[in-house]
Tab-separated table of C-alpha atoms in Angstrom:
chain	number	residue	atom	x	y	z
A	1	UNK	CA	0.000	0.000	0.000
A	2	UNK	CA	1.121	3.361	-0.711
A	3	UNK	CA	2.300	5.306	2.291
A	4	UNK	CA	1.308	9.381	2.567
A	5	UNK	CA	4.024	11.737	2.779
A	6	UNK	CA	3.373	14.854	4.796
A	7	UNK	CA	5.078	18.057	4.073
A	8	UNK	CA	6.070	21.261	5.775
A	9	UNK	CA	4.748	24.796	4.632
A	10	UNK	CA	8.369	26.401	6.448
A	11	UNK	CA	11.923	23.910	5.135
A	12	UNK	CA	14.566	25.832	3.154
A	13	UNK	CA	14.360	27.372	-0.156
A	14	UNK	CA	16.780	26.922	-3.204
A	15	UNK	CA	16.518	28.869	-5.875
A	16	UNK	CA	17.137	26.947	-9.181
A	17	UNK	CA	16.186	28.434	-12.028
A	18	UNK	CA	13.213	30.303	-13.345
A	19	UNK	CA	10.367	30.774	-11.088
A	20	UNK	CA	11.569	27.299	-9.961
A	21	UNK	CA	13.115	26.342	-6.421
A	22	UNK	CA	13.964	23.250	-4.279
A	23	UNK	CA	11.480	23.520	-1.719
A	24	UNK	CA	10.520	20.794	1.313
A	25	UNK	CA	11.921	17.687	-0.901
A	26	UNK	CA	10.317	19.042	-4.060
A	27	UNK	CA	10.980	21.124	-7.235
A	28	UNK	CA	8.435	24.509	-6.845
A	29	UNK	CA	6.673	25.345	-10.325
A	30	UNK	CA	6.493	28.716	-10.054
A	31	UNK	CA	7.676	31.171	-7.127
A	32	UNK	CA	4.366	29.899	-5.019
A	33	UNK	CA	4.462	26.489	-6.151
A	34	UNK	CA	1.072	27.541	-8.102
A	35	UNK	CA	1.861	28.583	-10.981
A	36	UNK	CA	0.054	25.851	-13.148
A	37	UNK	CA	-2.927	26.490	-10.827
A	38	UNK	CA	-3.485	30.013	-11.483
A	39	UNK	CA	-2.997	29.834	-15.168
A	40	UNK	CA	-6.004	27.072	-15.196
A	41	UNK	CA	-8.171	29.829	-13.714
A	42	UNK	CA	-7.058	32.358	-16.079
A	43	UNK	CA	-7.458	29.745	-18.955
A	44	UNK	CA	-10.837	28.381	-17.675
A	45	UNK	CA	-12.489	32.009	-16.969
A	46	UNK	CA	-11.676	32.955	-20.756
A	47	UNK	CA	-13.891	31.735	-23.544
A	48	UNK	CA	-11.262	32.479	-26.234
A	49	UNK	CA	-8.899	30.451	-24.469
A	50	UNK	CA	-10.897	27.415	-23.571
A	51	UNK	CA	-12.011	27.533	-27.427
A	52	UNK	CA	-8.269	27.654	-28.942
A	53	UNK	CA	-7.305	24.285	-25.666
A	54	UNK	CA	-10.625	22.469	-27.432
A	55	UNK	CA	-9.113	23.614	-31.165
A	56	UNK	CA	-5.632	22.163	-30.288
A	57	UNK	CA	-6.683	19.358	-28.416
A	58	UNK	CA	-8.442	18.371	-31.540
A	59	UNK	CA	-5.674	18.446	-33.967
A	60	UNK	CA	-3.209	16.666	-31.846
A	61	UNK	CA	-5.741	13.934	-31.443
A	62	UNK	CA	-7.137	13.125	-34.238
A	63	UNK	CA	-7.908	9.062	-35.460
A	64	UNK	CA	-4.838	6.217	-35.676
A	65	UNK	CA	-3.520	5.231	-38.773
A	66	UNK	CA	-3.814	1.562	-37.888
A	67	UNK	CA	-7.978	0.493	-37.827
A	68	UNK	CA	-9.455	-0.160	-34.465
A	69	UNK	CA	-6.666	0.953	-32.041
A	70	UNK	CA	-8.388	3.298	-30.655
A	71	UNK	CA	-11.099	1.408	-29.442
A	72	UNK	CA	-8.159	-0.790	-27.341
A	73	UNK	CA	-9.058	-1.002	-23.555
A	74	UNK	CA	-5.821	0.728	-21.744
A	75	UNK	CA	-7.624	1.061	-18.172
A	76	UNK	CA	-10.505	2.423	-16.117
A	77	UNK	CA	-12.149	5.913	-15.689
A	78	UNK	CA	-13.164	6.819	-11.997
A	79	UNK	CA	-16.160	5.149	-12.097
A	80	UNK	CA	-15.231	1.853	-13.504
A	81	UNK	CA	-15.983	2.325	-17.443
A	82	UNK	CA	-13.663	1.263	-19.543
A	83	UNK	CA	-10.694	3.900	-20.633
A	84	UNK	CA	-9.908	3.449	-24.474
A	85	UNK	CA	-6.749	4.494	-26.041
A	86	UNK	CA	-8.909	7.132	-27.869
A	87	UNK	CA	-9.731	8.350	-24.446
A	88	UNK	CA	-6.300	8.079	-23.301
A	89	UNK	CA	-5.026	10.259	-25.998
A	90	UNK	CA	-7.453	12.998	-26.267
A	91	UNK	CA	-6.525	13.701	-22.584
A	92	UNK	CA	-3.304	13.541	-23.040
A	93	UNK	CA	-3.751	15.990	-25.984
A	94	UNK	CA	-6.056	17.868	-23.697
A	95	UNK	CA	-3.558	18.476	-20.843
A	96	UNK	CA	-0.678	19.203	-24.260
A	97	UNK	CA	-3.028	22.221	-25.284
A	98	UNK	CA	-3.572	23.538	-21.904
A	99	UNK	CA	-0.539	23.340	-20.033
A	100	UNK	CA	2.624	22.572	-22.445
A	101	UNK	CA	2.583	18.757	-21.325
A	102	UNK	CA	0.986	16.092	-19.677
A	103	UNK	CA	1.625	13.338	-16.716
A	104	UNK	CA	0.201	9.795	-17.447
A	105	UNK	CA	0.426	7.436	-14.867
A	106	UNK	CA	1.394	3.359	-15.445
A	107	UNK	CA	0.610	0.481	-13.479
A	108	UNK	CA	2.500	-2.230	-14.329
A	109	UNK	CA	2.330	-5.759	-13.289
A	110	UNK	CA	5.364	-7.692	-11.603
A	111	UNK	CA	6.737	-8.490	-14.857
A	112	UNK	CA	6.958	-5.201	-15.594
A	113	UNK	CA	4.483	-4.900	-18.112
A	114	UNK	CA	2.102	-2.202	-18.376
A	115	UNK	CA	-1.397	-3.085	-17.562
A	116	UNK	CA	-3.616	0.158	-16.987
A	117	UNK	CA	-2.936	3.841	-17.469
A	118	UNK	CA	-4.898	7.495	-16.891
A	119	UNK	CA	-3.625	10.763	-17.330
A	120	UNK	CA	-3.099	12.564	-14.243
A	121	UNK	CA	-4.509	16.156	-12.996
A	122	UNK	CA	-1.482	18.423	-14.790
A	123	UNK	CA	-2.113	21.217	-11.216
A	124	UNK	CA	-1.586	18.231	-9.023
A	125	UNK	CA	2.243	16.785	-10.122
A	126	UNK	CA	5.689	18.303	-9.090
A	127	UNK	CA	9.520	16.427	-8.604
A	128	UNK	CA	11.126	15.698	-6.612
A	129	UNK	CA	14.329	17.000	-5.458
A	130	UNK	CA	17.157	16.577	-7.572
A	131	UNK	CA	19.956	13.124	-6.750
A	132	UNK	CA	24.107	13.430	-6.979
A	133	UNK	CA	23.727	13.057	-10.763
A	134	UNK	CA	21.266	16.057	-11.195
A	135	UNK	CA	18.242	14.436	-11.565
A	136	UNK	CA	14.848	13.875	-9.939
A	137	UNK	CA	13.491	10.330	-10.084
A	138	UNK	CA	9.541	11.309	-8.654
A	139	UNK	CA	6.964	12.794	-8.718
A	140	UNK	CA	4.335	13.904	-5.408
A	141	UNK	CA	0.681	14.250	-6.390
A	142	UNK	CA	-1.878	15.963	-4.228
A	143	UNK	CA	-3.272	19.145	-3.918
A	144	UNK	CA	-0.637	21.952	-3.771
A	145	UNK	CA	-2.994	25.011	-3.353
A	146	UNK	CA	-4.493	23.549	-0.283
A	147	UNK	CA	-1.211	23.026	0.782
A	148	UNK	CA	0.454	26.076	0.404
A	149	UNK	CA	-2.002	28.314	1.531
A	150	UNK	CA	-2.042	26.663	4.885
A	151	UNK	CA	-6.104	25.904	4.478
A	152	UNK	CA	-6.387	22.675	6.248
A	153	UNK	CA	-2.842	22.779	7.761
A	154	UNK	CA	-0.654	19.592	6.480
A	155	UNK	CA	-1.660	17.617	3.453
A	156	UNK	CA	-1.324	14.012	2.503
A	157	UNK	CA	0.425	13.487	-0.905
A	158	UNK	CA	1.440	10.083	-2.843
A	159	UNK	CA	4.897	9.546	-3.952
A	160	UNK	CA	5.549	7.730	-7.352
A	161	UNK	CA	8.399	6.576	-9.056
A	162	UNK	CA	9.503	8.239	-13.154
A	163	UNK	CA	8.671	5.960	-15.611
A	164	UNK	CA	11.430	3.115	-16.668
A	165	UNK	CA	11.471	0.229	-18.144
A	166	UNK	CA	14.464	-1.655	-16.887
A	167	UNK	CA	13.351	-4.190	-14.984
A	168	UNK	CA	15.867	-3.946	-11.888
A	169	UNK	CA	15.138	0.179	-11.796
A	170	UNK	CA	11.046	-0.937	-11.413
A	171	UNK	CA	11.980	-3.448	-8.799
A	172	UNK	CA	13.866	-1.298	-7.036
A	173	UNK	CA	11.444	1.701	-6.979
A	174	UNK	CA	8.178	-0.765	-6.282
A	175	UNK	CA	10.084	-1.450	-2.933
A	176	UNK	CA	10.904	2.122	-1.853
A	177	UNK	CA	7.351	3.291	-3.605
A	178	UNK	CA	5.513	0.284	-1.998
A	179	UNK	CA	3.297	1.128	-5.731
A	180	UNK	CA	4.145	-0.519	-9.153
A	181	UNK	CA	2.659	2.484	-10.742
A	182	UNK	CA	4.912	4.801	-12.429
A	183	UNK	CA	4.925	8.054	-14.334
A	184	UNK	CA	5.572	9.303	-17.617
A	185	UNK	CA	5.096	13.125	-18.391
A	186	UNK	CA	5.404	14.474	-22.006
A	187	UNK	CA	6.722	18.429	-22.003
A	188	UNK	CA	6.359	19.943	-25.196
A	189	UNK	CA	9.873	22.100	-23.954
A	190	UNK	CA	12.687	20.911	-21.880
A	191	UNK	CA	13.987	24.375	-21.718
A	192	UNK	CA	12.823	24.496	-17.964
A	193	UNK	CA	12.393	21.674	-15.754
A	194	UNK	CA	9.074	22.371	-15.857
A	195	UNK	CA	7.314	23.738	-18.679
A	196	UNK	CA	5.860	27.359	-19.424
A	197	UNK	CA	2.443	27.674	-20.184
A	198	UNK	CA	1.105	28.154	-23.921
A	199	UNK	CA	-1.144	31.149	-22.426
A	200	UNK	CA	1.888	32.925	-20.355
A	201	UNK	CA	1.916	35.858	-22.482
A	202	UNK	CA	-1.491	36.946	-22.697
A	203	UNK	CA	-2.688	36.176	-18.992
A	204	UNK	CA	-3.630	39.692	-18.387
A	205	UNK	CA	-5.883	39.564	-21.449
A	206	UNK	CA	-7.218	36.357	-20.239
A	207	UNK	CA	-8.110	38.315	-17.073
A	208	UNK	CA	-9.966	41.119	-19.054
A	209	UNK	CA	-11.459	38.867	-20.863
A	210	UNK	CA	-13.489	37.308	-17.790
A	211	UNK	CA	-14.364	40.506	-16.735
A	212	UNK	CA	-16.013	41.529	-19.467
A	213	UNK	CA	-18.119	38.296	-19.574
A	214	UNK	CA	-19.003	39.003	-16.077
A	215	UNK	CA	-20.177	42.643	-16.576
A	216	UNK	CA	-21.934	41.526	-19.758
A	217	UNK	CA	-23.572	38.848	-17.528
A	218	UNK	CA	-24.855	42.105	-14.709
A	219	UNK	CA	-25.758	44.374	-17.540
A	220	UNK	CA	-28.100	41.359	-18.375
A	221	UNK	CA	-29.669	39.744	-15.091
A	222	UNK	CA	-29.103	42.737	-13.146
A	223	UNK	CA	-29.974	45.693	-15.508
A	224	UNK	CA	-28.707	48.953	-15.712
A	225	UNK	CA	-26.185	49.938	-12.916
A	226	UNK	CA	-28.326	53.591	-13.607
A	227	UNK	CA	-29.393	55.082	-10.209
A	228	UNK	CA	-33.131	56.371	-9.657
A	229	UNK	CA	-34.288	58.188	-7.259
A	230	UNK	CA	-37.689	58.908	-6.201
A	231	UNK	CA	-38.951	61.800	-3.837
A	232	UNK	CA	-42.263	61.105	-2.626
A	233	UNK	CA	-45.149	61.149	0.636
A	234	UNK	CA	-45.751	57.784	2.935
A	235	UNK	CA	-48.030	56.586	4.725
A	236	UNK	CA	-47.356	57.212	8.753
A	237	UNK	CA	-48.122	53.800	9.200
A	238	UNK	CA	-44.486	52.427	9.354
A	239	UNK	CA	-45.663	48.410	7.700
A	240	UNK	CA	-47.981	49.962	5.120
A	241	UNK	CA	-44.694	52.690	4.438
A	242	UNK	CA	-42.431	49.844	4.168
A	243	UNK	CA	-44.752	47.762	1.410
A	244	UNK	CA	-44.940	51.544	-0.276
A	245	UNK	CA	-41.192	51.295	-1.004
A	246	UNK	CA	-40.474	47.497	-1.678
A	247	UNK	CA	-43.944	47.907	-4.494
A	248	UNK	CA	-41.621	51.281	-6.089
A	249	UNK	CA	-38.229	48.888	-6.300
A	250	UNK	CA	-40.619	45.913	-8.089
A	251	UNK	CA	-41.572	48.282	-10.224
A	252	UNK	CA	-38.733	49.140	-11.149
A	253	UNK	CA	-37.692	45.373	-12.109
A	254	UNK	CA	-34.120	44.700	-12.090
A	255	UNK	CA	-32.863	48.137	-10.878
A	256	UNK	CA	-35.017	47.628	-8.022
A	257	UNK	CA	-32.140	47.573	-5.676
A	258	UNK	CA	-31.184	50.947	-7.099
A	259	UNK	CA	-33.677	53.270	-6.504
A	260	UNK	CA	-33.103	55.600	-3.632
A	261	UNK	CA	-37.250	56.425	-2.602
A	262	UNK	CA	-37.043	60.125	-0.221
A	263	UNK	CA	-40.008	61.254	1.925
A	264	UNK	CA	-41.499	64.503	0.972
A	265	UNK	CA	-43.995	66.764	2.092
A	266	UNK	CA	-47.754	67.301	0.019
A	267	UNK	CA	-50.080	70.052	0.647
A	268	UNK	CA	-53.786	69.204	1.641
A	269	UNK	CA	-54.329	69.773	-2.355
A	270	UNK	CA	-52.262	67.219	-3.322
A	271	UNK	CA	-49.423	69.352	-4.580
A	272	UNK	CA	-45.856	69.023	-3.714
A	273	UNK	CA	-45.099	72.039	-1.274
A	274	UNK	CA	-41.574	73.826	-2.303
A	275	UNK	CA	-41.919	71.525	-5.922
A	276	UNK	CA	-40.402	69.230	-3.389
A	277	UNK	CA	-41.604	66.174	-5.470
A	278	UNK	CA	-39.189	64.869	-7.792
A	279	UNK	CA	-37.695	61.954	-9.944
A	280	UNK	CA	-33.835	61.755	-10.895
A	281	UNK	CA	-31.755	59.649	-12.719
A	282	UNK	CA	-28.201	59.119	-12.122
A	283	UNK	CA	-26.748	57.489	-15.167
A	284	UNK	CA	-24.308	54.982	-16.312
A	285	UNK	CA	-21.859	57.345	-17.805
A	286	UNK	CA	-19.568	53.997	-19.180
A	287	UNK	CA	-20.185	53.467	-22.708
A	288	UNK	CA	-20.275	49.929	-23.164
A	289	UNK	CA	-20.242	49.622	-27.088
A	290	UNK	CA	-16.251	50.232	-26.579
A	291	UNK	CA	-16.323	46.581	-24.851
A	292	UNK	CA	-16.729	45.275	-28.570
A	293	UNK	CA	-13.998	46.181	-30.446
A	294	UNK	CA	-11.912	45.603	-27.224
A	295	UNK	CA	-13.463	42.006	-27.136
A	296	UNK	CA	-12.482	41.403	-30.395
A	297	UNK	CA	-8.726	42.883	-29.943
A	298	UNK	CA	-7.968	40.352	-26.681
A	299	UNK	CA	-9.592	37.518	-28.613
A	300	UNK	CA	-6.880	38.034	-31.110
A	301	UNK	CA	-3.969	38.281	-29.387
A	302	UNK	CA	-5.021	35.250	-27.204
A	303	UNK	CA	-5.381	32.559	-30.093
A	304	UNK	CA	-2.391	34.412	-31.397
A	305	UNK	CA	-0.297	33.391	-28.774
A	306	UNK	CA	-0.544	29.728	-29.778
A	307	UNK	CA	-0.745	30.578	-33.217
A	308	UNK	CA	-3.816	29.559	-34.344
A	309	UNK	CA	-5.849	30.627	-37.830
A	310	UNK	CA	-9.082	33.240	-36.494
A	311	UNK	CA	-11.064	31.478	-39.070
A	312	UNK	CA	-10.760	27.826	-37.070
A	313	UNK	CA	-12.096	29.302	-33.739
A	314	UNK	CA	-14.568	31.445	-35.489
A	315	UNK	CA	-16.032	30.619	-39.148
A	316	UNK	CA	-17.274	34.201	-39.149
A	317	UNK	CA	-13.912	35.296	-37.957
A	318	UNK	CA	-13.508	39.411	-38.428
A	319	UNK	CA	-15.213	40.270	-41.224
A	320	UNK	CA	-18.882	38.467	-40.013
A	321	UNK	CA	-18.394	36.627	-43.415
A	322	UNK	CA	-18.646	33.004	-43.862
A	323	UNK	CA	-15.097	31.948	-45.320
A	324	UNK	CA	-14.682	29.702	-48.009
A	325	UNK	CA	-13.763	26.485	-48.116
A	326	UNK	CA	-11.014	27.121	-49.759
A	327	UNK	CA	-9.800	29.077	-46.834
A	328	UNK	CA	-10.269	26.636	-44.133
A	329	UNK	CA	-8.658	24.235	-45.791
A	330	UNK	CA	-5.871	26.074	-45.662
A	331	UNK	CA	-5.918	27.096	-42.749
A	332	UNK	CA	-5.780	23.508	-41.807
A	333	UNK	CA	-3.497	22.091	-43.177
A	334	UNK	CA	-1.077	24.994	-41.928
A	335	UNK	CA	-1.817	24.333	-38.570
A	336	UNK	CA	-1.209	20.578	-39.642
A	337	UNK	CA	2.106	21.388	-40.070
A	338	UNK	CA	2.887	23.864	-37.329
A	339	UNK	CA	1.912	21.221	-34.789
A	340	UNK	CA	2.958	18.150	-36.305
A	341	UNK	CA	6.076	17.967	-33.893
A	342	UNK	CA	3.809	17.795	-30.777
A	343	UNK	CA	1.308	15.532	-32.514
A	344	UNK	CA	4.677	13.058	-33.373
A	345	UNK	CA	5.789	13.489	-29.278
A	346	UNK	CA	2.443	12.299	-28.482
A	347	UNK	CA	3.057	9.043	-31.027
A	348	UNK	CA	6.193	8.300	-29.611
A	349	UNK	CA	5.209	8.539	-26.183
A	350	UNK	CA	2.456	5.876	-26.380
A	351	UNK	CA	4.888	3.685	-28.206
A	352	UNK	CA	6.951	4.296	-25.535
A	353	UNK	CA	4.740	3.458	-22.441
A	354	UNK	CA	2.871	0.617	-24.425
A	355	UNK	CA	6.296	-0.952	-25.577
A	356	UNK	CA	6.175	-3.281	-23.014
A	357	UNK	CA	2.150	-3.970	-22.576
A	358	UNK	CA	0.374	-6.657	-21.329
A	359	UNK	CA	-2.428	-5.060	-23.423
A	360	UNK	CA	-2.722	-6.472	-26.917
A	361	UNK	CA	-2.936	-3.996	-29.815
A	362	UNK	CA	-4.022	-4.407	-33.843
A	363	UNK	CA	-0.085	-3.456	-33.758
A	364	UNK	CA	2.380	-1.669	-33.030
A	365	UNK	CA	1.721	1.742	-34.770
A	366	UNK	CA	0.275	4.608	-32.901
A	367	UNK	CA	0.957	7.363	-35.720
A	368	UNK	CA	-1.916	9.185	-36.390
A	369	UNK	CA	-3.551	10.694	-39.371
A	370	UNK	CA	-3.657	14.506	-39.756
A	371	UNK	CA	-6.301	16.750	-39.129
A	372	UNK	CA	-9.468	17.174	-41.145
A	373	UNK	CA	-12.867	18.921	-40.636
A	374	UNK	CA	-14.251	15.821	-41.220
A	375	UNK	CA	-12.688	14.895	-37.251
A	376	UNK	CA	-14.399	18.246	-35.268
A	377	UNK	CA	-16.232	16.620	-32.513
């Protein structure tokens, strides 16, 4: 059985590299440790973002060569159902598009075949601390935010050996481990030990990008942030005054919780004394036609950042014209090209893990074809 490991939040810091550290046994990905976290809230609070991950995901995933091996049993989702090698791969390509790589963990029996595999939560992985030859030979997985930010004081992680296929390196770790799973992570750089996000540059336009949704998303189900105010008599019964005021806000639908209601004074005619009855409006002075074009600027610069053709996140892309056919094909078969190299690392790396499989494939070919419309989910 695996055994827990229990860190401390306080243990030396060694600075190793960029926005990377040896901290409490482990390698830090980012100066908090969190770095992978926060950009998966930037990334999942923009729609341009999460558009271009689905776009990407889909070209480095697209159907094998070799008929039927994606429909090849490779393990077991959460709840039991079988876990395909289609499935395997489209997360893997998932976790490629979103985060620059992707961890994929492999039980193995004690031959030292592998029997089962699932890709593992990209936030939830770091190394560990580097041996006398420079290297780090594990991973911890468990949750690093709770962690870090001291919410529930100490947390529990699991500690599991790199992936390796000689036989006396997997005996070896199974005893230290106590676990004959290992894992194998795919970086689409090796510039850093870990690797940067795809997003990095255009975080602060993710950001913006939110924000506009969610004052779109006000303007709609809250109204107008407009003021009104209403100057008016009351009853001197203080219940009956009360129902006077919340009947003005329903009125008023949803600006109800912005209208300011004022006692004034009446004359036995009727008529405001001093013109001391009175209705004002306080208005909105943002003009929110500018969010448009601004919209449309930070949705460009965020596919731009991975590079990929307007007119395959948006068929209307710009000029509110349906494009040709001519044009997407194009457009496709450049971004073929420009991501062929991480398509191939995600070939080689199931050839890799599956190399020595109990699992039996159609064969042993896990090239895929590239990407055609024909393929959008």
């Amino acid at each position: 059985m695996i055994e827990p490991i229990e860190f401390e939040n306080t243990l030396k810091t060694i600075k190793i590299g960029r926005g990377q550290s040896v901290h409490d046994n482990i390698v830090f990905y980012g100066d908090d440790n969190l770095y992978p976290n926060t950009m998966e809230s930037l990334v999942d609070g923009s729609q341009t973002a999460n558009i271009c991950v689905k776009t990407l995901a889909d070209f480095l995933s697209t159907p094998f060569k070799e008929e039927g091996m994606g429909d090849v049993v490779v393990g077991r989702t959460v709840t039991n159902k079988k876990y395909t090698l289609d499935q395997l791969k489209r997360d893997i390509a998932t976790s490629m598009a979103k985060f620059n790589g992707a961890y994929i963990a492999t039980t193995k029996n004690l031959k030292g075949e592998v029997v089962s595999t699932s890709v593992l939560d990209f936030t939830k992985v770091r190394f560990s601390e580097f041996d006398d030859m420079g290297r780090s030979n594990y991973v911890y997985v468990g949750d690093w935010a709770g962690q870090i930010k001291g919410k529930t004081g100490r947390k529990h992680f699991l500690k599991f050996p790199l992936f390796n296929n000689n036989m006396e390196v997997f005996k070896k770790q199974s005893e230290d481990c106590k676990t004959t799973t290992q894992v194998y992570h795919i970086f689409a750089s090796d510039e850093y030990v870990y690797p940067t996000n795809p997003f990095e540059s255009v975080a602060m336009d993710m950001d913006t990008e939110a924000s506009i949704q969610v004052t779109r998303h006000n303007e709609i189900t809250q109204g107008s942030p407009s003021k009104l105010v209403i100057r008016t008599d009351f009853s001197k019964n203080e219940t009956v005054k009360q129902k006077q005021i919340e009947a003005i806000k329903k009125f008023a639908g949803p600006n109800g919780d912005k209208v300011l209601v004022i006692k004034s004074e009446f004359d036995e005619g009727g008529n405001p004394r001093s013109n001391n009855y009175q209705l004002d409006v306080i208005n909105d002075t943002r003009d929110l036609s500018k969010f448009d074009s601004s919209e449309k600027s930070i949705a460009n610069n965020i596919r731009k950042c991975i590079q990929i053709p307007g007119i395959l996140i948006d068929f209307e892309f710009s000029s509110g014209i349906t494009v040709s056919g001519l044009q997407l094909k194009v457009s496709v078969s450049y971004f073929n090209d420009l991501i062929h190299t991480k398509r191939k690392m995600i070939e080689d790396s199931l050839k890799e893990i599956f190399e020595n499989s109990s699992i039996n494939f159609p064969a042993d070919d896990f090239r895929m074809t590239d990407f055609s419309m024909n393929y959008v989910e």
